Amino acid sequence: MNDDKDERGGVVRILAERHWWLVLAVPFLLAIALLAGMTRTMPTFHGGDEAIHYAVILEFAQKPFMAVVRDYATTNGPFYYLLFGSVGQIIGFDLWKMRLLNLLVSYAALALVFLLFRNRLKMHPQRALAATVVLGLSPYYFGSSLILLTDNLSWLLLFGALHSWLAYEESGLSGSAALGCIAMALACLT
């Protein structure tokens, strides 16, 4: 019986230490499949805001930056729209592509928070993975991953800032502190 327990603990340990990126990806991959490649939507927190965010992204992509900023009337900072508008120039502005981009941002934020927990805060890999999965599956966070909302980009930038500042504390490299400051400034602009 102890051998069974050790084997299960070994699988969880291996997943947490080596395949954490895949564990974090599973909910997102399931969502992509269930939402037909992000072409369908589901009711989620602030779901009605998606149309507003999509329109602002298109506006940022079609007009000169200063013209949009001068007449900018939303309560969110412009970085999200500038980033998505710029990426949209490359990949296209189909709604499913913009949703997929937001999903990738959300996944990157979770990957960064796992690394923050494991590497910077020195959490045991299994606990770090469990804490990250709890954050990633929370209705507010996961729901924001599936539509166009600015929230998870802010989380990515915040986690990036914390990661950089903790790296600065360990290494003393001013480049890490500068990256943390840039990430926090961009989070404030999001």
Coordinates of N, CA and C in Angstrom, one line a residue:
M1 N 0.8 -1.2 0.0 CA 0.0 0.0 0.0 C 0.9 1.3 0.0
N2 N 1.9 1.2 0.7 CA 2.8 2.4 0.7 C 3.5 2.6 -0.6
D3 N 3.7 1.5 -1.4 CA 4.3 1.6 -2.7 C 3.3 2.4 -3.6
D4 N 2.0 2.1 -3.5 CA 1.0 2.8 -4.3 C 1.1 4.3 -4.0
K5 N 1.1 4.7 -2.7 CA 1.2 6.1 -2.3 C 2.4 6.7 -2.9
D6 N 3.6 6.0 -2.8 CA 4.8 6.6 -3.3 C 4.8 6.8 -4.8
E7 N 4.2 5.9 -5.5 CA 4.1 6.0 -7.0 C 3.2 7.2 -7.3
R8 N 2.1 7.4 -6.7 CA 1.2 8.6 -6.9 C 1.9 9.9 -6.6
G9 N 2.6 9.9 -5.5 CA 3.3 11.1 -5.1 C 4.4 11.3 -6.1
G10 N 5.0 10.3 -6.7 CA 6.1 10.4 -7.7 C 5.5 11.0 -8.9
V11 N 4.3 10.6 -9.4 CA 3.8 11.2 -10.6 C 3.4 12.7 -10.4
V12 N 2.9 13.0 -9.2 CA 2.5 14.4 -8.9 C 3.8 15.2 -8.9
R13 N 4.8 14.6 -8.2 CA 6.1 15.3 -8.1 C 6.7 15.6 -9.5
I14 N 6.7 14.6 -10.4 CA 7.2 14.7 -11.7 C 6.5 15.8 -12.5
L15 N 5.1 15.7 -12.4 CA 4.3 16.8 -13.1 C 4.7 18.2 -12.6
A16 N 4.8 18.3 -11.3 CA 5.1 19.6 -10.7 C 6.5 20.1 -11.0
E17 N 7.5 19.2 -11.1 CA 8.9 19.6 -11.4 C 9.2 19.7 -12.8
R18 N 8.7 18.8 -13.7 CA 9.1 18.8 -15.1 C 8.0 19.2 -16.1
H19 N 6.8 18.9 -15.8 CA 5.7 19.1 -16.8 C 4.7 20.1 -16.3
W20 N 5.1 21.0 -15.4 CA 4.2 22.0 -14.9 C 3.5 22.8 -16.0
W21 N 4.3 23.1 -17.1 CA 3.8 24.0 -18.2 C 2.6 23.3 -18.9
L22 N 2.7 21.9 -18.9 CA 1.6 21.2 -19.6 C 0.4 21.2 -18.6
V23 N 0.6 20.9 -17.3 CA -0.5 21.0 -16.4 C -1.3 22.3 -16.4
L24 N -0.5 23.4 -16.5 CA -1.2 24.7 -16.6 C -1.9 24.9 -17.9
A25 N -1.4 24.3 -19.0 CA -2.0 24.4 -20.3 C -3.3 23.7 -20.5
V26 N -3.5 22.6 -19.7 CA -4.7 21.7 -19.9 C -6.0 22.5 -19.9
P27 N -6.3 23.3 -18.8 CA -7.6 24.0 -18.8 C -7.8 24.9 -20.1
F28 N -6.7 25.6 -20.5 CA -6.8 26.5 -21.6 C -7.0 25.7 -22.9
L29 N -6.3 24.5 -23.1 CA -6.6 23.7 -24.2 C -8.0 23.1 -24.3
L30 N -8.5 22.8 -23.1 CA -9.9 22.3 -23.1 C -10.9 23.4 -23.5
A31 N -10.6 24.6 -23.0 CA -11.4 25.8 -23.3 C -11.4 26.1 -24.8
I32 N -10.2 26.0 -25.4 CA -10.1 26.2 -26.9 C -10.9 25.2 -27.6
A33 N -10.9 23.9 -27.2 CA -11.6 22.9 -27.8 C -13.1 23.1 -27.6
L34 N -13.6 23.4 -26.4 CA -15.0 23.5 -26.1 C -15.6 24.8 -26.8
L35 N -14.8 25.8 -27.0 CA -15.2 27.0 -27.6 C -14.9 27.1 -29.1
A36 N -14.7 25.9 -29.7 CA -14.5 25.8 -31.1 C -13.4 26.8 -31.6
G37 N -12.2 26.6 -31.0 CA -11.1 27.5 -31.4 C -11.3 28.9 -31.0
M38 N -12.0 29.2 -30.0 CA -12.3 30.5 -29.5 C -13.3 31.3 -30.4
T39 N -14.0 30.6 -31.3 CA -14.9 31.3 -32.1 C -16.3 31.4 -31.4
R40 N -16.5 30.7 -30.4 CA -17.7 30.8 -29.6 C -17.3 31.4 -28.2
T41 N -18.3 32.0 -27.6 CA -18.0 32.6 -26.3 C -19.0 31.9 -25.3
M42 N -18.7 32.1 -24.0 CA -19.6 31.6 -23.0 C -19.8 32.8 -22.0
P43 N -20.9 32.7 -21.3 CA -21.1 33.8 -20.3 C -20.0 33.8 -19.2
T44 N -19.5 34.9 -19.0 CA -18.4 35.0 -18.0 C -18.4 36.4 -17.4
F45 N -17.6 36.6 -16.4 CA -17.5 37.8 -15.7 C -17.2 39.0 -16.6
H46 N -18.0 40.0 -16.6 CA -17.9 41.2 -17.5 C -17.9 40.8 -19.0
G47 N -18.6 39.8 -19.4 CA -18.6 39.3 -20.7 C -19.1 40.4 -21.7
G48 N -20.0 41.2 -21.3 CA -20.5 42.3 -22.1 C -19.5 43.3 -22.5
D49 N -18.4 43.4 -21.7 CA -17.4 44.4 -22.0 C -16.5 44.0 -23.2
E50 N -16.6 42.8 -23.7 CA -15.7 42.3 -24.8 C -15.9 43.2 -26.0
A51 N -17.2 43.5 -26.3 CA -17.4 44.3 -27.5 C -16.8 45.7 -27.4
I52 N -16.8 46.3 -26.3 CA -16.2 47.6 -26.1 C -14.7 47.5 -26.2
H53 N -14.0 46.5 -25.6 CA -12.6 46.3 -25.7 C -12.2 46.0 -27.2
Y54 N -13.0 45.2 -27.9 CA -12.7 44.9 -29.3 C -12.7 46.1 -30.1
A55 N -13.7 47.0 -29.9 CA -13.8 48.2 -30.7 C -12.7 49.2 -30.4
V56 N -12.2 49.2 -29.2 CA -11.1 50.1 -28.9 C -9.8 49.6 -29.5
I57 N -9.6 48.2 -29.5 CA -8.4 47.6 -30.1 C -8.4 48.0 -31.6
L58 N -9.6 47.9 -32.3 CA -9.6 48.2 -33.7 C -9.4 49.7 -33.9
E59 N -9.8 50.5 -33.0 CA -9.6 52.0 -33.2 C -8.1 52.3 -33.0
F60 N -7.4 51.6 -32.1 CA -6.0 51.8 -31.9 C -5.2 51.4 -33.1
A61 N -5.7 50.3 -33.8 CA -5.0 49.8 -34.9 C -5.2 50.6 -36.2
Q62 N -6.3 51.4 -36.2 CA -6.7 52.1 -37.5 C -6.3 53.5 -37.5
K63 N -6.1 54.1 -36.3 CA -5.8 55.6 -36.3 C -4.4 55.8 -35.7
P64 N -3.8 56.9 -36.0 CA -2.5 57.2 -35.4 C -2.6 57.2 -33.9
F65 N -1.6 56.8 -33.2 CA -1.6 56.6 -31.8 C -2.0 57.9 -31.0
M66 N -1.4 59.0 -31.4 CA -1.7 60.3 -30.7 C -3.2 60.7 -30.9
A67 N -3.7 60.4 -32.1 CA -5.1 60.8 -32.4 C -6.0 60.0 -31.5
V68 N -5.7 58.7 -31.3 CA -6.6 57.9 -30.4 C -6.4 58.3 -28.9
V69 N -5.2 58.6 -28.5 CA -4.9 58.9 -27.1 C -5.6 60.3 -26.8
R70 N -5.5 61.2 -27.7 CA -6.1 62.5 -27.5 C -7.6 62.4 -27.2
D71 N -8.3 61.6 -27.9 CA -9.7 61.4 -27.8 C -10.1 60.2 -27.0
Y72 N -9.2 59.7 -26.2 CA -9.3 58.4 -25.5 C -10.3 58.6 -24.3
A73 N -11.4 57.8 -24.3 CA -12.5 58.0 -23.4 C -12.8 56.8 -22.5
T74 N -11.9 55.9 -22.4 CA -12.1 54.7 -21.5 C -11.4 54.9 -20.2
T75 N -11.8 54.1 -19.2 CA -11.2 54.2 -17.9 C -9.9 53.4 -17.8
N76 N -9.7 52.5 -18.7 CA -8.5 51.6 -18.7 C -7.4 52.4 -19.4
G77 N -6.2 52.0 -19.0 CA -5.0 52.6 -19.6 C -4.9 52.1 -21.0
P78 N -4.1 52.7 -21.9 CA -4.1 52.4 -23.3 C -3.1 51.2 -23.7
F79 N -2.3 50.7 -22.8 CA -1.3 49.7 -23.2 C -1.9 48.5 -23.7
Y80 N -3.0 47.9 -23.1 CA -3.6 46.7 -23.6 C -4.1 46.9 -25.1
Y81 N -4.7 48.0 -25.3 CA -5.2 48.3 -26.7 C -4.1 48.5 -27.7
L82 N -3.1 49.2 -27.3 CA -1.9 49.4 -28.1 C -1.2 48.1 -28.4
L83 N -1.0 47.2 -27.4 CA -0.4 45.9 -27.6 C -1.2 45.0 -28.6
F84 N -2.5 44.9 -28.2 CA -3.4 44.0 -29.0 C -3.6 44.6 -30.4
G85 N -3.7 45.9 -30.6 CA -3.8 46.5 -31.9 C -2.5 46.3 -32.7
S86 N -1.3 46.3 -32.1 CA -0.1 46.1 -32.8 C 0.1 44.6 -33.2
V87 N -0.3 43.7 -32.3 CA -0.2 42.3 -32.6 C -1.2 42.0 -33.7
G88 N -2.4 42.6 -33.6 CA -3.4 42.4 -34.6 C -3.0 42.8 -36.0
Q89 N -2.1 43.8 -36.1 CA -1.6 44.2 -37.4 C -0.9 43.0 -38.1
I90 N -0.3 42.1 -37.3 CA 0.5 41.0 -37.8 C -0.4 39.8 -38.0
I91 N -1.2 39.4 -37.0 CA -2.0 38.2 -37.0 C -3.4 38.3 -37.6
G92 N -3.9 39.6 -37.6 CA -5.2 39.8 -38.1 C -6.1 40.1 -36.9
F93 N -7.3 40.7 -37.2 CA -8.2 41.2 -36.1 C -9.5 40.3 -35.9
D94 N -9.4 39.1 -36.4 CA -10.6 38.2 -36.2 C -10.8 38.1 -34.6
L95 N -12.0 38.1 -34.2 CA -12.3 38.1 -32.8 C -11.6 36.9 -32.1
W96 N -11.7 35.7 -32.8 CA -11.1 34.5 -32.2 C -9.6 34.6 -32.0
K97 N -9.0 35.3 -32.9 CA -7.5 35.5 -32.8 C -7.2 36.4 -31.6
M98 N -8.0 37.5 -31.4 CA -7.8 38.4 -30.3 C -8.1 37.6 -29.0
R99 N -9.1 36.8 -29.0 CA -9.4 36.0 -27.8 C -8.2 35.0 -27.5
L100 N -7.7 34.4 -28.5 CA -6.6 33.5 -28.3 C -5.4 34.2 -27.8
L101 N -5.1 35.4 -28.3 CA -4.0 36.2 -27.8 C -4.2 36.5 -26.3
N102 N -5.4 36.8 -25.9 CA -5.7 37.1 -24.5 C -5.5 35.8 -23.7
L103 N -5.9 34.7 -24.2 CA -5.7 33.4 -23.6 C -4.2 33.1 -23.4
L104 N -3.4 33.4 -24.4 CA -1.9 33.2 -24.3 C -1.3 34.1 -23.2
V105 N -1.8 35.3 -23.2 CA -1.3 36.3 -22.1 C -1.6 35.7 -20.7
S106 N -2.8 35.1 -20.6 CA -3.3 34.6 -19.3 C -2.4 33.3 -19.0
Y107 N -2.1 32.5 -20.0 CA -1.2 31.4 -19.7 C 0.1 31.8 -19.3
A108 N 0.7 32.8 -20.0 CA 2.0 33.3 -19.7 C 2.1 33.9 -18.2
A109 N 1.0 34.5 -17.8 CA 0.9 35.0 -16.4 C 1.0 33.9 -15.4
L110 N 0.2 32.8 -15.7 CA 0.3 31.6 -14.8 C 1.6 31.0 -14.8
A111 N 2.3 30.9 -15.9 CA 3.6 30.3 -16.0 C 4.6 31.1 -15.1
L112 N 4.4 32.4 -15.3 CA 5.3 33.3 -14.5 C 5.0 33.2 -13.0
V113 N 3.8 33.1 -12.6 CA 3.5 33.0 -11.2 C 4.0 31.7 -10.6
F114 N 3.9 30.6 -11.4 CA 4.5 29.3 -10.9 C 6.0 29.5 -10.7
L115 N 6.7 30.1 -11.7 CA 8.1 30.3 -11.5 C 8.4 31.2 -10.4
L116 N 7.6 32.2 -10.1 CA 7.8 33.1 -9.0 C 7.6 32.3 -7.7
F117 N 6.6 31.5 -7.6 CA 6.4 30.7 -6.4 C 7.6 29.8 -6.2
R118 N 7.9 29.0 -7.2 CA 8.9 28.0 -7.1 C 10.3 28.5 -7.0
N119 N 10.7 29.4 -7.8 CA 12.1 29.9 -7.9 C 12.4 31.0 -7.0
R120 N 11.5 32.0 -6.9 CA 11.8 33.2 -6.1 C 11.4 33.0 -4.6
L121 N 10.2 32.4 -4.4 CA 9.7 32.3 -3.1 C 10.0 30.9 -2.5
K122 N 10.7 30.1 -3.3 CA 11.3 28.8 -2.8 C 10.2 27.8 -2.3
M123 N 9.0 27.9 -2.9 CA 7.9 27.0 -2.5 C 8.3 25.6 -3.1
H124 N 7.8 24.6 -2.4 CA 7.9 23.2 -2.9 C 7.2 23.2 -4.3
P125 N 7.8 22.5 -5.3 CA 7.1 22.5 -6.6 C 5.7 22.1 -6.7
Q126 N 5.3 21.1 -5.8 CA 3.9 20.6 -5.8 C 3.0 21.7 -5.2
R127 N 3.5 22.4 -4.2 CA 2.7 23.4 -3.6 C 2.6 24.6 -4.5
A128 N 3.7 24.9 -5.2 CA 3.7 26.0 -6.2 C 2.7 25.8 -7.3
L129 N 2.7 24.5 -7.8 CA 1.8 24.2 -8.9 C 0.3 24.2 -8.4
A130 N 0.1 23.7 -7.2 CA -1.3 23.7 -6.7 C -1.8 25.2 -6.5
A131 N -1.0 26.0 -5.9 CA -1.4 27.4 -5.8 C -1.6 28.1 -7.1
T132 N -0.8 27.8 -8.1 CA -1.0 28.4 -9.4 C -2.2 27.9 -10.1
V133 N -2.5 26.6 -10.0 CA -3.7 26.0 -10.5 C -5.0 26.7 -9.9
V134 N -4.9 26.9 -8.6 CA -6.1 27.5 -7.9 C -6.3 28.9 -8.4
L135 N -5.2 29.7 -8.6 CA -5.4 31.0 -9.2 C -5.9 30.9 -10.6
G136 N -5.3 30.0 -11.4 CA -5.7 29.9 -12.8 C -7.2 29.4 -13.0
L137 N -7.7 28.6 -12.1 CA -9.0 28.1 -12.3 C -10.1 28.9 -11.5
S138 N -9.6 30.0 -10.9 CA -10.6 30.8 -10.2 C -11.5 31.4 -11.3
P139 N -12.8 31.5 -11.0 CA -13.7 32.0 -12.1 C -13.4 33.3 -12.6
Y140 N -12.9 34.2 -11.8 CA -12.6 35.5 -12.3 C -11.4 35.5 -13.2
Y141 N -10.4 34.8 -12.8 CA -9.2 34.7 -13.7 C -9.4 33.9 -15.0
F142 N -10.0 32.7 -14.8 CA -10.2 31.9 -16.0 C -11.2 32.5 -16.9
G143 N -12.3 33.0 -16.4 CA -13.3 33.7 -17.2 C -12.7 34.8 -18.0
S144 N -11.8 35.6 -17.4 CA -11.1 36.7 -18.1 C -10.2 36.3 -19.2
S145 N -9.8 35.0 -19.1 CA -8.9 34.5 -20.1 C -9.6 34.2 -21.4
L146 N -10.9 34.0 -21.4 CA -11.6 33.5 -22.5 C -12.2 34.5 -23.4
I147 N -12.2 35.8 -23.0 CA -12.7 36.9 -23.8 C -11.8 38.0 -23.7
L148 N -12.1 39.1 -24.4 CA -11.2 40.3 -24.4 C -11.4 41.1 -23.2
L149 N -10.6 40.9 -22.2 CA -10.6 41.8 -20.9 C -9.2 42.1 -20.6
T150 N -9.0 43.3 -20.1 CA -7.6 43.8 -19.8 C -7.0 43.2 -18.5
D151 N -7.7 42.6 -17.7 CA -7.3 42.2 -16.4 C -6.0 41.3 -16.4
N152 N -6.0 40.3 -17.2 CA -4.9 39.3 -17.1 C -3.6 39.8 -17.6
L153 N -3.6 40.8 -18.5 CA -2.4 41.4 -18.9 C -1.8 42.2 -17.7
S154 N -2.6 42.8 -17.0 CA -2.2 43.5 -15.8 C -1.5 42.5 -14.8
W155 N -2.1 41.3 -14.6 CA -1.6 40.3 -13.8 C -0.2 39.8 -14.3
L156 N -0.1 39.6 -15.6 CA 1.2 39.2 -16.2 C 2.3 40.3 -15.9
L157 N 2.0 41.5 -16.1 CA 2.9 42.6 -15.8 C 3.3 42.7 -14.3
L158 N 2.3 42.5 -13.5 CA 2.5 42.6 -12.0 C 3.4 41.4 -11.6
F159 N 3.1 40.2 -12.1 CA 4.0 39.0 -11.7 C 5.4 39.2 -12.3
G160 N 5.5 39.8 -13.5 CA 6.8 40.1 -14.1 C 7.6 41.1 -13.2
A161 N 6.9 42.1 -12.7 CA 7.6 43.1 -11.8 C 8.1 42.4 -10.6
L162 N 7.2 41.6 -9.9 CA 7.6 40.9 -8.7 C 8.8 40.0 -8.9
H163 N 8.7 39.2 -10.0 CA 9.8 38.3 -10.4 C 11.1 39.1 -10.6
S164 N 11.1 40.2 -11.3 CA 12.3 40.9 -11.6 C 12.8 41.6 -10.3
W165 N 12.0 42.1 -9.4 CA 12.5 42.7 -8.2 C 13.1 41.7 -7.3
L166 N 12.5 40.5 -7.2 CA 13.1 39.4 -6.4 C 14.4 39.0 -7.0
A167 N 14.5 38.9 -8.3 CA 15.8 38.6 -8.9 C 16.8 39.6 -8.6
Y168 N 16.4 40.9 -8.6 CA 17.3 42.0 -8.2 C 17.8 41.8 -6.7
E169 N 16.9 41.4 -5.8 CA 17.3 41.2 -4.5 C 18.3 40.1 -4.3
E170 N 18.2 39.0 -5.2 CA 19.1 37.9 -5.1 C 20.5 38.3 -5.8
S171 N 20.4 39.0 -6.9 CA 21.6 39.2 -7.7 C 22.2 40.5 -7.6
G172 N 21.4 41.5 -7.3 CA 21.9 42.9 -7.3 C 22.1 43.5 -8.6
L173 N 21.6 42.8 -9.7 CA 21.8 43.4 -11.0 C 20.7 44.5 -11.3
S174 N 21.2 45.6 -11.6 CA 20.2 46.8 -11.8 C 19.3 46.5 -13.0
G175 N 19.7 45.7 -13.9 CA 18.8 45.4 -15.1 C 17.5 44.7 -14.6
S176 N 17.6 43.9 -13.6 CA 16.4 43.2 -13.1 C 15.5 44.2 -12.4
A177 N 16.0 45.2 -11.7 CA 15.2 46.2 -11.1 C 14.6 47.1 -12.1
A178 N 15.3 47.4 -13.2 CA 14.8 48.2 -14.3 C 13.6 47.5 -14.9
L179 N 13.8 46.2 -15.2 CA 12.7 45.4 -15.8 C 11.4 45.4 -14.9
G180 N 11.6 45.3 -13.6 CA 10.5 45.4 -12.7 C 9.8 46.7 -12.7
C181 N 10.6 47.8 -12.8 CA 10.0 49.1 -12.9 C 9.2 49.3 -14.2
I182 N 9.8 48.8 -15.3 CA 9.1 48.9 -16.6 C 7.8 48.1 -16.6
A183 N 7.8 46.9 -16.0 CA 6.7 46.0 -16.0 C 5.6 46.7 -15.1
M184 N 6.0 47.3 -14.0 CA 5.0 48.0 -13.1 C 4.4 49.2 -13.8
A185 N 5.2 49.9 -14.5 CA 4.7 51.1 -15.3 C 3.7 50.7 -16.3
L186 N 4.0 49.6 -17.0 CA 3.1 49.1 -18.1 C 1.8 48.6 -17.4
A187 N 1.9 48.0 -16.3 CA 0.7 47.5 -15.6 C -0.2 48.7 -15.2
C188 N 0.4 49.8 -14.8 CA -0.3 51.0 -14.5 C -1.0 51.6 -15.7
L189 N -0.4 51.4 -16.9 CA -0.9 51.9 -18.1 C -1.9 50.9 -18.7
T190 N -2.2 49.8 -18.1 CA -3.1 48.8 -18.6 C -4.4 49.0 -17.8

